[in-house]
N, CA, C and O atoms as a Tripos MOL2 file, in Angstrom:
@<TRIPOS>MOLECULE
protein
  260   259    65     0     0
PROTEIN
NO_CHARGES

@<TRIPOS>ATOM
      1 N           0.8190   -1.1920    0.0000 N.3       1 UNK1
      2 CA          0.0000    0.0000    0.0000 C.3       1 UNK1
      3 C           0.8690    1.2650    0.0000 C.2       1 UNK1
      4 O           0.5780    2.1530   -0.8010 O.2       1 UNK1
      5 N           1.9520    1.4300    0.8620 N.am      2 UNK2
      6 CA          2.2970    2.7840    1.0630 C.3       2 UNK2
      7 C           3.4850    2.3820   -0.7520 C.2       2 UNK2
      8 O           3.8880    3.3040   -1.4610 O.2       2 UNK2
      9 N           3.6870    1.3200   -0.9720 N.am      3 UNK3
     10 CA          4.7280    1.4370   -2.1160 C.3       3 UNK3
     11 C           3.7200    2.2320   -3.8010 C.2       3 UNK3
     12 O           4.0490    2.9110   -4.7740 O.2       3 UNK3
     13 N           2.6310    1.6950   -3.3560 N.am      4 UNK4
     14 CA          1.7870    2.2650   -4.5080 C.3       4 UNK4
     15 C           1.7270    3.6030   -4.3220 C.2       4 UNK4
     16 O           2.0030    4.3040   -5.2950 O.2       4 UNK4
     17 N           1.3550    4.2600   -3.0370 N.am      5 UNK5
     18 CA          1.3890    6.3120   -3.2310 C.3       5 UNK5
     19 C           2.5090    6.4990   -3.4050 C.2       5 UNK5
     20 O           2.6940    7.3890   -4.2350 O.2       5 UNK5
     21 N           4.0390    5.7550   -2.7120 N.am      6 UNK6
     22 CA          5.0150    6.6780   -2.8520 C.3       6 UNK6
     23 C           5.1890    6.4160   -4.7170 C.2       6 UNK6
     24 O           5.4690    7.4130   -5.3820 O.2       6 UNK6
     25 N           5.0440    5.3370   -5.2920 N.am      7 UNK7
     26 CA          4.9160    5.7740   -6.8150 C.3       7 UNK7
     27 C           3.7020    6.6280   -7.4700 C.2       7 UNK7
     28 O           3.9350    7.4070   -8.3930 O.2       7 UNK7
     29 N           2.7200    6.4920   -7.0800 N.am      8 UNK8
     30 CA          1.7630    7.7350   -7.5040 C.3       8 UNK8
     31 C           2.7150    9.2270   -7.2570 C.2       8 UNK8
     32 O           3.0080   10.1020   -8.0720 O.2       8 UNK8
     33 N           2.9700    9.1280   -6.1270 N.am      9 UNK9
     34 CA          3.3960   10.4770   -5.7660 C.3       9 UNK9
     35 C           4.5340   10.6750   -6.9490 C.2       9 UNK9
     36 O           4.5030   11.7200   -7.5980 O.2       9 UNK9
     37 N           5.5190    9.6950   -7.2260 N.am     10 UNK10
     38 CA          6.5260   10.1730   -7.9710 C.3      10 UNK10
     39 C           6.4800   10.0070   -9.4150 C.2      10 UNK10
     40 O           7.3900   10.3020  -10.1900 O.2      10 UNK10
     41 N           4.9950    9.3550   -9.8100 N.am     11 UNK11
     42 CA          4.6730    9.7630  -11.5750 C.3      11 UNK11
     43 C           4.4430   11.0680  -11.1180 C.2      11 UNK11
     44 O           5.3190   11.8590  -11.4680 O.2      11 UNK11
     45 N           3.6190   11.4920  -10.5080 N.am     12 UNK12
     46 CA          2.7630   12.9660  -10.5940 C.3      12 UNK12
     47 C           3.5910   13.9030  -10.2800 C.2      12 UNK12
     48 O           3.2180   15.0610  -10.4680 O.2      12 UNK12
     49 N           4.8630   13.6650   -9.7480 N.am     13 UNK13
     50 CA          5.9190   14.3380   -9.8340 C.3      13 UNK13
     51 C           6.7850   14.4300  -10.2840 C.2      13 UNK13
     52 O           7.6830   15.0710   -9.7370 O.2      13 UNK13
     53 N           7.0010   13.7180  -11.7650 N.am     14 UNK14
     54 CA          7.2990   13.8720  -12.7920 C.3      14 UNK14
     55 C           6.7530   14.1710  -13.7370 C.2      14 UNK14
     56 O           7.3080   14.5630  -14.7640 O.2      14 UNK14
     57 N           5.3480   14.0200  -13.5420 N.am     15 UNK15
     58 CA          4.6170   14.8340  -14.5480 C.3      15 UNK15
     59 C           4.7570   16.1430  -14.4720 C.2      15 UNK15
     60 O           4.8440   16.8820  -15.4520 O.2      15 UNK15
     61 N           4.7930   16.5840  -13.0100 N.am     16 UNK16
     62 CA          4.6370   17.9220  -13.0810 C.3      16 UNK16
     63 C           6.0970   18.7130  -13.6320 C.2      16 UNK16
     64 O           6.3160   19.6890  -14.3490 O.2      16 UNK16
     65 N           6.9280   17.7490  -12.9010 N.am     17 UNK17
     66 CA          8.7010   18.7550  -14.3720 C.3      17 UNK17
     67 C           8.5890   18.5710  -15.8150 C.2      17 UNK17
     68 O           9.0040   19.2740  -16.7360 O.2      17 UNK17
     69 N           7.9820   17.5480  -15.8150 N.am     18 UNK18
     70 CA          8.1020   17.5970  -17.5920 C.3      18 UNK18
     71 C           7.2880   18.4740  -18.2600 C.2      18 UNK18
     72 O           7.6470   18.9520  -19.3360 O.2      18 UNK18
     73 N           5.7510   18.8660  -17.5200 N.am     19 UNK19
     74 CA          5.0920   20.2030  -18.4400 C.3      19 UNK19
     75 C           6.2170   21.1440  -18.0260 C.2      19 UNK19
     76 O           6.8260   21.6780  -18.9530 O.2      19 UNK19
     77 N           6.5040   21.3650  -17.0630 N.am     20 UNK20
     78 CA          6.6280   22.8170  -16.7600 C.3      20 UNK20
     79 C           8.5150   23.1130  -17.5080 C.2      20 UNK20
     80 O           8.9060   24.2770  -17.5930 O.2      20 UNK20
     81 N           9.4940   21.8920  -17.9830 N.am     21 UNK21
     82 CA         10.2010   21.6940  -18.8460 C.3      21 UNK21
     83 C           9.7600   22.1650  -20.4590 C.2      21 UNK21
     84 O          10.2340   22.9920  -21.2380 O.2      21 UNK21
     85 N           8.7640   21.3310  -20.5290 N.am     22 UNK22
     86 CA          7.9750   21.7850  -21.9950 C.3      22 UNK22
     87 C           7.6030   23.2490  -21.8260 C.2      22 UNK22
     88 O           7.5510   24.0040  -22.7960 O.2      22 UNK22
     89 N           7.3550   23.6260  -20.6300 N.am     23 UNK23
     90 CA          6.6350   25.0870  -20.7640 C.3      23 UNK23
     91 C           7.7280   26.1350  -21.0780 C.2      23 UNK23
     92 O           7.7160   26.7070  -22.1690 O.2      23 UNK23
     93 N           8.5630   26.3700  -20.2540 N.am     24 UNK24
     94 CA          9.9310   26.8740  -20.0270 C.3      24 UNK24
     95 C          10.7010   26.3580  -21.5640 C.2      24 UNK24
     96 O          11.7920   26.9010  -21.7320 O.2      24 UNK24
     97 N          10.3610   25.5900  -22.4550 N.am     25 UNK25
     98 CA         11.5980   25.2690  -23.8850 C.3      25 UNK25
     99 C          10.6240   26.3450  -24.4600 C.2      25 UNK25
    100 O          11.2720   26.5520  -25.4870 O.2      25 UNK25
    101 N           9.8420   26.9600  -24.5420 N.am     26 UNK26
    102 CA          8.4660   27.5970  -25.6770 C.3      26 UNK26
    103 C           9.0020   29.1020  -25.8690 C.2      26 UNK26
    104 O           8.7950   29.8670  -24.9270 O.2      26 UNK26
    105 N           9.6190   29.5590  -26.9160 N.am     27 UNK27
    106 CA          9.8000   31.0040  -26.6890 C.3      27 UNK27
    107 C           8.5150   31.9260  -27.8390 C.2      27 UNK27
    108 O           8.0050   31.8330  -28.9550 O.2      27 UNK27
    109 N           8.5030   32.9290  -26.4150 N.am     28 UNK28
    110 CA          7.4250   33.6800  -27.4020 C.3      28 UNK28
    111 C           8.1790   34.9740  -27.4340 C.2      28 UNK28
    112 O           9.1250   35.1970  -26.6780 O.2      28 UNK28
    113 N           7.7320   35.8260  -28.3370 N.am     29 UNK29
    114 CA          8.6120   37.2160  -28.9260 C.3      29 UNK29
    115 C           7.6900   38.3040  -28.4110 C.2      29 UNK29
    116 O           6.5220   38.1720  -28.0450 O.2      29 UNK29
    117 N           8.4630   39.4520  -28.4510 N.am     30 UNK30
    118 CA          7.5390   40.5630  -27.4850 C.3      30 UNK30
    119 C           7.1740   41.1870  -28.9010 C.2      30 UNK30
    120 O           7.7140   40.9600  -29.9840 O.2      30 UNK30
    121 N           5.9360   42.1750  -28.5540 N.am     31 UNK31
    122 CA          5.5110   43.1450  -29.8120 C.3      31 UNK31
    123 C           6.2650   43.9280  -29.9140 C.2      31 UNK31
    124 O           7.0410   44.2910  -29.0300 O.2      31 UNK31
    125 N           6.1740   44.4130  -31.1930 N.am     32 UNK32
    126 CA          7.5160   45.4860  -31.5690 C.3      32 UNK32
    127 C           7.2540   46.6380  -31.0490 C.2      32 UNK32
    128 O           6.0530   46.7010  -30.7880 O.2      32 UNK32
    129 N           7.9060   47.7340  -30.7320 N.am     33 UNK33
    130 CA          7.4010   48.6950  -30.2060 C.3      33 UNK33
    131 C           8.2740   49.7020  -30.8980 C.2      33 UNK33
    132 O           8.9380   50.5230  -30.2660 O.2      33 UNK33
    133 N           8.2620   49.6200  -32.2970 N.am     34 UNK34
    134 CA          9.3750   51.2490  -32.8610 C.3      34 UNK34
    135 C           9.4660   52.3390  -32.5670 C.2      34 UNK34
    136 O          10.4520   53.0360  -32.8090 O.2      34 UNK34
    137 N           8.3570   52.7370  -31.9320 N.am     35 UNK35
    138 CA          8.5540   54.4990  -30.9720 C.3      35 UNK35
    139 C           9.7900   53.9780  -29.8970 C.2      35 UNK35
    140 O          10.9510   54.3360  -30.0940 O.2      35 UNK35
    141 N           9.5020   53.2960  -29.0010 N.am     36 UNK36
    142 CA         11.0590   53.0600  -28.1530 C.3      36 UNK36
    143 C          12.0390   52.4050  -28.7540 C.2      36 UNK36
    144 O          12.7570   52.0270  -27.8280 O.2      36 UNK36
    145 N          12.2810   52.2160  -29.2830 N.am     37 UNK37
    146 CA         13.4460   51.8030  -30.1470 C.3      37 UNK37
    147 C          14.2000   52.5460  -30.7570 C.2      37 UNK37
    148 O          15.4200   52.7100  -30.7460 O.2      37 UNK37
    149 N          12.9950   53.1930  -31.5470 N.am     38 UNK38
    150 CA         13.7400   54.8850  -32.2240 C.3      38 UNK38
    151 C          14.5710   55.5460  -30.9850 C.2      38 UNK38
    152 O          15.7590   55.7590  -31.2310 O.2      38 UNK38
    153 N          14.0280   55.9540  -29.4820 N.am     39 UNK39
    154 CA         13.9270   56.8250  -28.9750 C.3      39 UNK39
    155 C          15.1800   56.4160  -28.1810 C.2      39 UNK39
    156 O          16.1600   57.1360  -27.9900 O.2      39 UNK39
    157 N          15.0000   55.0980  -27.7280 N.am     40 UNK40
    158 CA         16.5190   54.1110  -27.2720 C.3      40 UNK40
    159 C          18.1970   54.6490  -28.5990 C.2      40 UNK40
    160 O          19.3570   54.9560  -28.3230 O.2      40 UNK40
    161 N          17.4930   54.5230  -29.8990 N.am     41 UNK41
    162 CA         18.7380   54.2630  -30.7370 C.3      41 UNK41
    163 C          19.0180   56.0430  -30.0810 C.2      41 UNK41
    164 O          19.8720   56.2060  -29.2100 O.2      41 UNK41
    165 N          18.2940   57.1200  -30.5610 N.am     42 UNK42
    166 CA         18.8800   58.5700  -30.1050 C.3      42 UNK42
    167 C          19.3620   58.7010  -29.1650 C.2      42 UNK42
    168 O          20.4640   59.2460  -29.2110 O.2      42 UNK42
    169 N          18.8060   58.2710  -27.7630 N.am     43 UNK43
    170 CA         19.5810   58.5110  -26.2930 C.3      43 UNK43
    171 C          21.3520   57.8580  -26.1810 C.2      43 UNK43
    172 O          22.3840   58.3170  -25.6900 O.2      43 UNK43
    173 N          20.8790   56.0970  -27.1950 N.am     44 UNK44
    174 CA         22.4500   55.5810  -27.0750 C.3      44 UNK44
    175 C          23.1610   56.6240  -28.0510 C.2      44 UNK44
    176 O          24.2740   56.9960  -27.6790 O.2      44 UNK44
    177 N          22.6800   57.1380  -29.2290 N.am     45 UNK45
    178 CA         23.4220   57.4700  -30.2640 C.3      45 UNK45
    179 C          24.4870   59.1510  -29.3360 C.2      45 UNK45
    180 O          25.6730   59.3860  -29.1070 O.2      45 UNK45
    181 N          23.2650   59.8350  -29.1170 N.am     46 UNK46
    182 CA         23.6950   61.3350  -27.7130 C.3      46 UNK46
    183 C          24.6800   60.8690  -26.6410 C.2      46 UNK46
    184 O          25.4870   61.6380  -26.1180 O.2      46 UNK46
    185 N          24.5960   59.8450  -26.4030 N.am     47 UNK47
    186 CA         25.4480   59.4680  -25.2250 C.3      47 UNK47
    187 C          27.0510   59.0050  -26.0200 C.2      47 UNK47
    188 O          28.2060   59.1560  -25.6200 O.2      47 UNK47
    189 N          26.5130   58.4090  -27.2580 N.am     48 UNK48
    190 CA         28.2290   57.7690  -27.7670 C.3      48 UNK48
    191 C          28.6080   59.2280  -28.1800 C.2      48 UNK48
    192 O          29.7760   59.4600  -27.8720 O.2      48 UNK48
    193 N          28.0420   60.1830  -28.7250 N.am     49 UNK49
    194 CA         28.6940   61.5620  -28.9630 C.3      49 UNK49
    195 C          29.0720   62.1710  -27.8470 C.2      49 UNK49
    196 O          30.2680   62.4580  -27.7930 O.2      49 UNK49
    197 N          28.3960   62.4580  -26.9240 N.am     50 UNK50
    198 CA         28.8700   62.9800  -25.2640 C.3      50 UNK50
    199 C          30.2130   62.5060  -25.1680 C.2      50 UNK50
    200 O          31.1410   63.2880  -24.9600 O.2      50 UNK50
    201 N          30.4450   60.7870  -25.3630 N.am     51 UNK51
    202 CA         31.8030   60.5220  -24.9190 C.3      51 UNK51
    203 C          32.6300   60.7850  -25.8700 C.2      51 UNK51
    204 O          33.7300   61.1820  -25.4860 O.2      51 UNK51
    205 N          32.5070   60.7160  -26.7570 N.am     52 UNK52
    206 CA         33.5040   61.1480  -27.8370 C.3      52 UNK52
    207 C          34.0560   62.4780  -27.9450 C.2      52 UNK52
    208 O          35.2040   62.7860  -28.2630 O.2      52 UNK52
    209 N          32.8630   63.3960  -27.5680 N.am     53 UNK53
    210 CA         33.6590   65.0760  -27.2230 C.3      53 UNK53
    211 C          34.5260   64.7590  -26.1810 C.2      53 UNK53
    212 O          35.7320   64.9380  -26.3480 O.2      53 UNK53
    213 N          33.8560   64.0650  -24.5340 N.am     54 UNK54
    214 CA         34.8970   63.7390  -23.8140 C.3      54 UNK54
    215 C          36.5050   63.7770  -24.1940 C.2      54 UNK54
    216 O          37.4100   64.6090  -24.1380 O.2      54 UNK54
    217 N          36.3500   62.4570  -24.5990 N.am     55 UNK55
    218 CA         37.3050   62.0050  -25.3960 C.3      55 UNK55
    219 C          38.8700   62.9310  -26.2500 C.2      55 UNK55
    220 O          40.1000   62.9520  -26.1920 O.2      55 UNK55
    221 N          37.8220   63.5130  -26.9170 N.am     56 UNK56
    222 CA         38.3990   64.5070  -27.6140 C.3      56 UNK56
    223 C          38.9060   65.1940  -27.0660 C.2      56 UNK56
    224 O          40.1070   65.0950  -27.3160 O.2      56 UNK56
    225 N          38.6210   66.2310  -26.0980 N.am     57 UNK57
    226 CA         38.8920   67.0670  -25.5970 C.3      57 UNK57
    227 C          40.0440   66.8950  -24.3520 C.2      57 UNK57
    228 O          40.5470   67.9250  -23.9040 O.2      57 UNK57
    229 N          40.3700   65.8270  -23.9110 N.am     58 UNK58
    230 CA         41.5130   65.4140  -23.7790 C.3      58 UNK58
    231 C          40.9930   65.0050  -21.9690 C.2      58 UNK58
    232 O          41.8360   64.8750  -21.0820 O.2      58 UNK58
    233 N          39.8500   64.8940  -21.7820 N.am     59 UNK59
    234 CA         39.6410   64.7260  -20.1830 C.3      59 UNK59
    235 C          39.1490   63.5140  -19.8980 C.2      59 UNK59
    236 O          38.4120   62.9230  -20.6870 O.2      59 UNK59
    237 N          39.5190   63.0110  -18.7060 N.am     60 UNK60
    238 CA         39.4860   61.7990  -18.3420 C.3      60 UNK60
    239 C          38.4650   61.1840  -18.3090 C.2      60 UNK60
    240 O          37.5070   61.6760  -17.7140 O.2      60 UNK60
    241 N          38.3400   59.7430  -19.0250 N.am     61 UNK61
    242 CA         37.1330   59.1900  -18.8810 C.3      61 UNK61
    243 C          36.9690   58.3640  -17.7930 C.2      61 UNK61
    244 O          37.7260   57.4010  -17.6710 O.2      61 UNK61
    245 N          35.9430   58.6200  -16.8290 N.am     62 UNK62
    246 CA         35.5200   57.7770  -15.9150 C.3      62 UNK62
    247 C          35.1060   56.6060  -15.5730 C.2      62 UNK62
    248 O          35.1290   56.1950  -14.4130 O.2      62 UNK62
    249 N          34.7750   56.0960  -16.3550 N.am     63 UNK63
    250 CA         34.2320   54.9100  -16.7950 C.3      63 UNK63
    251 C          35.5330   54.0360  -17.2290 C.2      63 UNK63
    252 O          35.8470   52.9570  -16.7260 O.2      63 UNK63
    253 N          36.0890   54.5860  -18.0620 N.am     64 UNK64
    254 CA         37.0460   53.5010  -18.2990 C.3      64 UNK64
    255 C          38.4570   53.2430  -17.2700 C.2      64 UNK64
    256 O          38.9190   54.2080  -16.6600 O.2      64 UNK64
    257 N          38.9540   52.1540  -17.1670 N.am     65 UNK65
    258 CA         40.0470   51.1480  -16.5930 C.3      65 UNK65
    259 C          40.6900   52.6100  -16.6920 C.2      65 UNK65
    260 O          41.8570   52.7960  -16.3470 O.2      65 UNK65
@<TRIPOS>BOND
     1     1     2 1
     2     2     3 1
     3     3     4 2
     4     3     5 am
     5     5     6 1
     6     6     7 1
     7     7     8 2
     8     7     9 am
     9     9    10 1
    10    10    11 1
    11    11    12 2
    12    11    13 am
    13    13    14 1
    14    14    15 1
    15    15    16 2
    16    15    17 am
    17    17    18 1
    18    18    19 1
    19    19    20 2
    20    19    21 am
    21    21    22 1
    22    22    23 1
    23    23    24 2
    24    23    25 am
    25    25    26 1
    26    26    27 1
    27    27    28 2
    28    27    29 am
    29    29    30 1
    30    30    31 1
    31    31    32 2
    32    31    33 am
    33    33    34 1
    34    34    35 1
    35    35    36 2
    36    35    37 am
    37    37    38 1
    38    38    39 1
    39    39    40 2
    40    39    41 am
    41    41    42 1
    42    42    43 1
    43    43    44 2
    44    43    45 am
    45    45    46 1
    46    46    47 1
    47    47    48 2
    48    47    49 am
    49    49    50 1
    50    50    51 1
    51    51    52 2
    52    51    53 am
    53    53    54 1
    54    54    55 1
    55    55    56 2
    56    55    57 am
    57    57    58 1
    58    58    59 1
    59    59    60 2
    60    59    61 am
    61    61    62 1
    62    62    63 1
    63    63    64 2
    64    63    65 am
    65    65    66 1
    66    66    67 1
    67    67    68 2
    68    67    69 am
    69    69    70 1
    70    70    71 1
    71    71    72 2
    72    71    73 am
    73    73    74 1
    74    74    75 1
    75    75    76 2
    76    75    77 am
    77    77    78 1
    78    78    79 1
    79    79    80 2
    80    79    81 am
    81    81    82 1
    82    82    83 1
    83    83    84 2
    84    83    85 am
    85    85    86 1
    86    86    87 1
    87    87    88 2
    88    87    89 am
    89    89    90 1
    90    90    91 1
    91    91    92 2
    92    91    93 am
    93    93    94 1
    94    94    95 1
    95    95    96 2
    96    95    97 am
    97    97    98 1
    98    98    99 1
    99    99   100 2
   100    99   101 am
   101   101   102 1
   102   102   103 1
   103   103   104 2
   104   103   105 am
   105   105   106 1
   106   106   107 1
   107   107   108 2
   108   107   109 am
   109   109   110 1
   110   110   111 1
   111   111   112 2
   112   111   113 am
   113   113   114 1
   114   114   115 1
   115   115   116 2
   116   115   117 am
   117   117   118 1
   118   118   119 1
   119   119   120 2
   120   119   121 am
   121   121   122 1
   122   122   123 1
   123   123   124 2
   124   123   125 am
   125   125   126 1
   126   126   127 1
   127   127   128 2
   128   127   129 am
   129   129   130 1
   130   130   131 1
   131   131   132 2
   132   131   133 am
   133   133   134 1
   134   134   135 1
   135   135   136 2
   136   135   137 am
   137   137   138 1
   138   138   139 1
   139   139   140 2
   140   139   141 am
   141   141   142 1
   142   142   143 1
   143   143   144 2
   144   143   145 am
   145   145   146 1
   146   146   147 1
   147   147   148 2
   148   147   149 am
   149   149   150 1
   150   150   151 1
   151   151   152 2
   152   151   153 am
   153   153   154 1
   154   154   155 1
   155   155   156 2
   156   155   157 am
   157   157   158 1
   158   158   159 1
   159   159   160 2
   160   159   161 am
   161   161   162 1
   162   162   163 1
   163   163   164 2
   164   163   165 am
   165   165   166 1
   166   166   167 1
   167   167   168 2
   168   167   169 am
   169   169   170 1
   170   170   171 1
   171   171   172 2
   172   171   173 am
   173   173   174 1
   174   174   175 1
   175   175   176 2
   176   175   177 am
   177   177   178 1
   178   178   179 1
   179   179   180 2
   180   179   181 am
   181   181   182 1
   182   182   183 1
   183   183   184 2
   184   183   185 am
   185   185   186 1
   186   186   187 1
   187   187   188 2
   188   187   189 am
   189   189   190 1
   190   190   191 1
   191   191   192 2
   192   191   193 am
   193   193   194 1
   194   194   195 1
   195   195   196 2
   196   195   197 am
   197   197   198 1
   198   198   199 1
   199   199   200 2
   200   199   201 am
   201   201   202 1
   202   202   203 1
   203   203   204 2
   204   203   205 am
   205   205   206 1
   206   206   207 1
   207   207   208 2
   208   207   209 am
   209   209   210 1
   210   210   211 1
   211   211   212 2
   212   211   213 am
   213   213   214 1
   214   214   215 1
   215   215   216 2
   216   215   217 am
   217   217   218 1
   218   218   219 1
   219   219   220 2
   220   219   221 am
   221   221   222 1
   222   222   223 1
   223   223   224 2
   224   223   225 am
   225   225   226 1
   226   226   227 1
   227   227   228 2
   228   227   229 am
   229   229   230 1
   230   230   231 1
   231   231   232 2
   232   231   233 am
   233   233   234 1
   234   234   235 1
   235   235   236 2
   236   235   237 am
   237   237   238 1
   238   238   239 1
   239   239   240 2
   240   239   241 am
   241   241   242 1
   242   242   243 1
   243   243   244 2
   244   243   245 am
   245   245   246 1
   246   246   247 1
   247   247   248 2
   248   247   249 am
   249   249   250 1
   250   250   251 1
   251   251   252 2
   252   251   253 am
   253   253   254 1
   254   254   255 1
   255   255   256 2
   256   255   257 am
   257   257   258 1
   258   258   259 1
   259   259   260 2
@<TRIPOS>SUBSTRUCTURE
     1 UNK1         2 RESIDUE 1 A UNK
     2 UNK2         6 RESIDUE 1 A UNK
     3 UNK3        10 RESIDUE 1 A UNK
     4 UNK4        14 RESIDUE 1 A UNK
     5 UNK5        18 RESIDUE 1 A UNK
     6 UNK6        22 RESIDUE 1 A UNK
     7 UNK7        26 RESIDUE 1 A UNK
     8 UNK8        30 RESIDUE 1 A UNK
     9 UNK9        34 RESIDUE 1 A UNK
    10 UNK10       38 RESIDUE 1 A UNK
    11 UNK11       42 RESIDUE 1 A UNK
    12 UNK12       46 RESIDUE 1 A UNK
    13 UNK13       50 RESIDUE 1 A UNK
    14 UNK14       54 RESIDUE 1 A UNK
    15 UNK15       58 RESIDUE 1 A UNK
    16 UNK16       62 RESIDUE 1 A UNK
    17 UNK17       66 RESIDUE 1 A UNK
    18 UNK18       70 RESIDUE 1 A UNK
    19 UNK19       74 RESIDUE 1 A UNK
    20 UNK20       78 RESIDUE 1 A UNK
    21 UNK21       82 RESIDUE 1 A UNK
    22 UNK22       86 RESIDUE 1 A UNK
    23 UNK23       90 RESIDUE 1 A UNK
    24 UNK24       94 RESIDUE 1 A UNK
    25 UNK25       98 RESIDUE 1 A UNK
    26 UNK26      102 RESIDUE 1 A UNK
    27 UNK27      106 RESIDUE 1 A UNK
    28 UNK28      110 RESIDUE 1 A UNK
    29 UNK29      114 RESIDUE 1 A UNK
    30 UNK30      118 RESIDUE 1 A UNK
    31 UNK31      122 RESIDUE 1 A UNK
    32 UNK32      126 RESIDUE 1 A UNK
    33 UNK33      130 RESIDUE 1 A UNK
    34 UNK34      134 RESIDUE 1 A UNK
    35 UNK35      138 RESIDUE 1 A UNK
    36 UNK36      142 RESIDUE 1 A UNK
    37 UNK37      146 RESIDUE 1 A UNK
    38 UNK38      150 RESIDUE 1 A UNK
    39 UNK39      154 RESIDUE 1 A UNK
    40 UNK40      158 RESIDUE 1 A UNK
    41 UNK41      162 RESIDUE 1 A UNK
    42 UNK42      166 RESIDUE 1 A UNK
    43 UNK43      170 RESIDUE 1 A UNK
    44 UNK44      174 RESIDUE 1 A UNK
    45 UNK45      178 RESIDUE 1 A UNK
    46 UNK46      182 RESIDUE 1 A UNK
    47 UNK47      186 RESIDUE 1 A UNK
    48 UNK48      190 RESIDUE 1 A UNK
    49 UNK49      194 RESIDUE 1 A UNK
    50 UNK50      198 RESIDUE 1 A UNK
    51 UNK51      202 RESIDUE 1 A UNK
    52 UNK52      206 RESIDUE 1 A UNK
    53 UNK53      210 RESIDUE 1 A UNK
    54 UNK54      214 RESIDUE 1 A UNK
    55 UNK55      218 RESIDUE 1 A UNK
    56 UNK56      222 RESIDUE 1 A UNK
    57 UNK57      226 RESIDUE 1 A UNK
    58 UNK58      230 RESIDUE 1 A UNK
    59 UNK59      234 RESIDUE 1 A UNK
    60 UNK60      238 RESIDUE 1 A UNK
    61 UNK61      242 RESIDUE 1 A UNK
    62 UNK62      246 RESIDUE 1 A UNK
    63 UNK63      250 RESIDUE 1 A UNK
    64 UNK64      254 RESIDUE 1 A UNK
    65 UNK65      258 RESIDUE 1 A UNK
């Protein structure tokens, strides 16, 4: 008797990793969102120019080593 639940118990607890294995392999993709993307590429694009005047101008960059 108790050998039959402790195997019930351990199909049903393998059932339960294998969905949630199958669930977790499933990739889904986010909606596109081109207003932030645009707005992301300008902020990175302002910021790589910021450092580059840095740069230029002969003063120390903080960030780097």
């Amino acid at each position: 008797m108790l050998e039959r639940i402790v195997a019930q118990v351990a199909v049903a607890l393998l059932a339960w990793i294998d969905k949630r294995i199958e669930r977790s392999s499933v990739a889904m993709d986010a909606d596109v969102d081109r207003d932030r993307l645009e707005r992301a590429g300008r902020r990175i694009a302002e910021w790589m120019r910021q450092q580059d005047d840095l740069r230029s101008r002969g003063q120390s960059d903080a960030g780097r080593p």
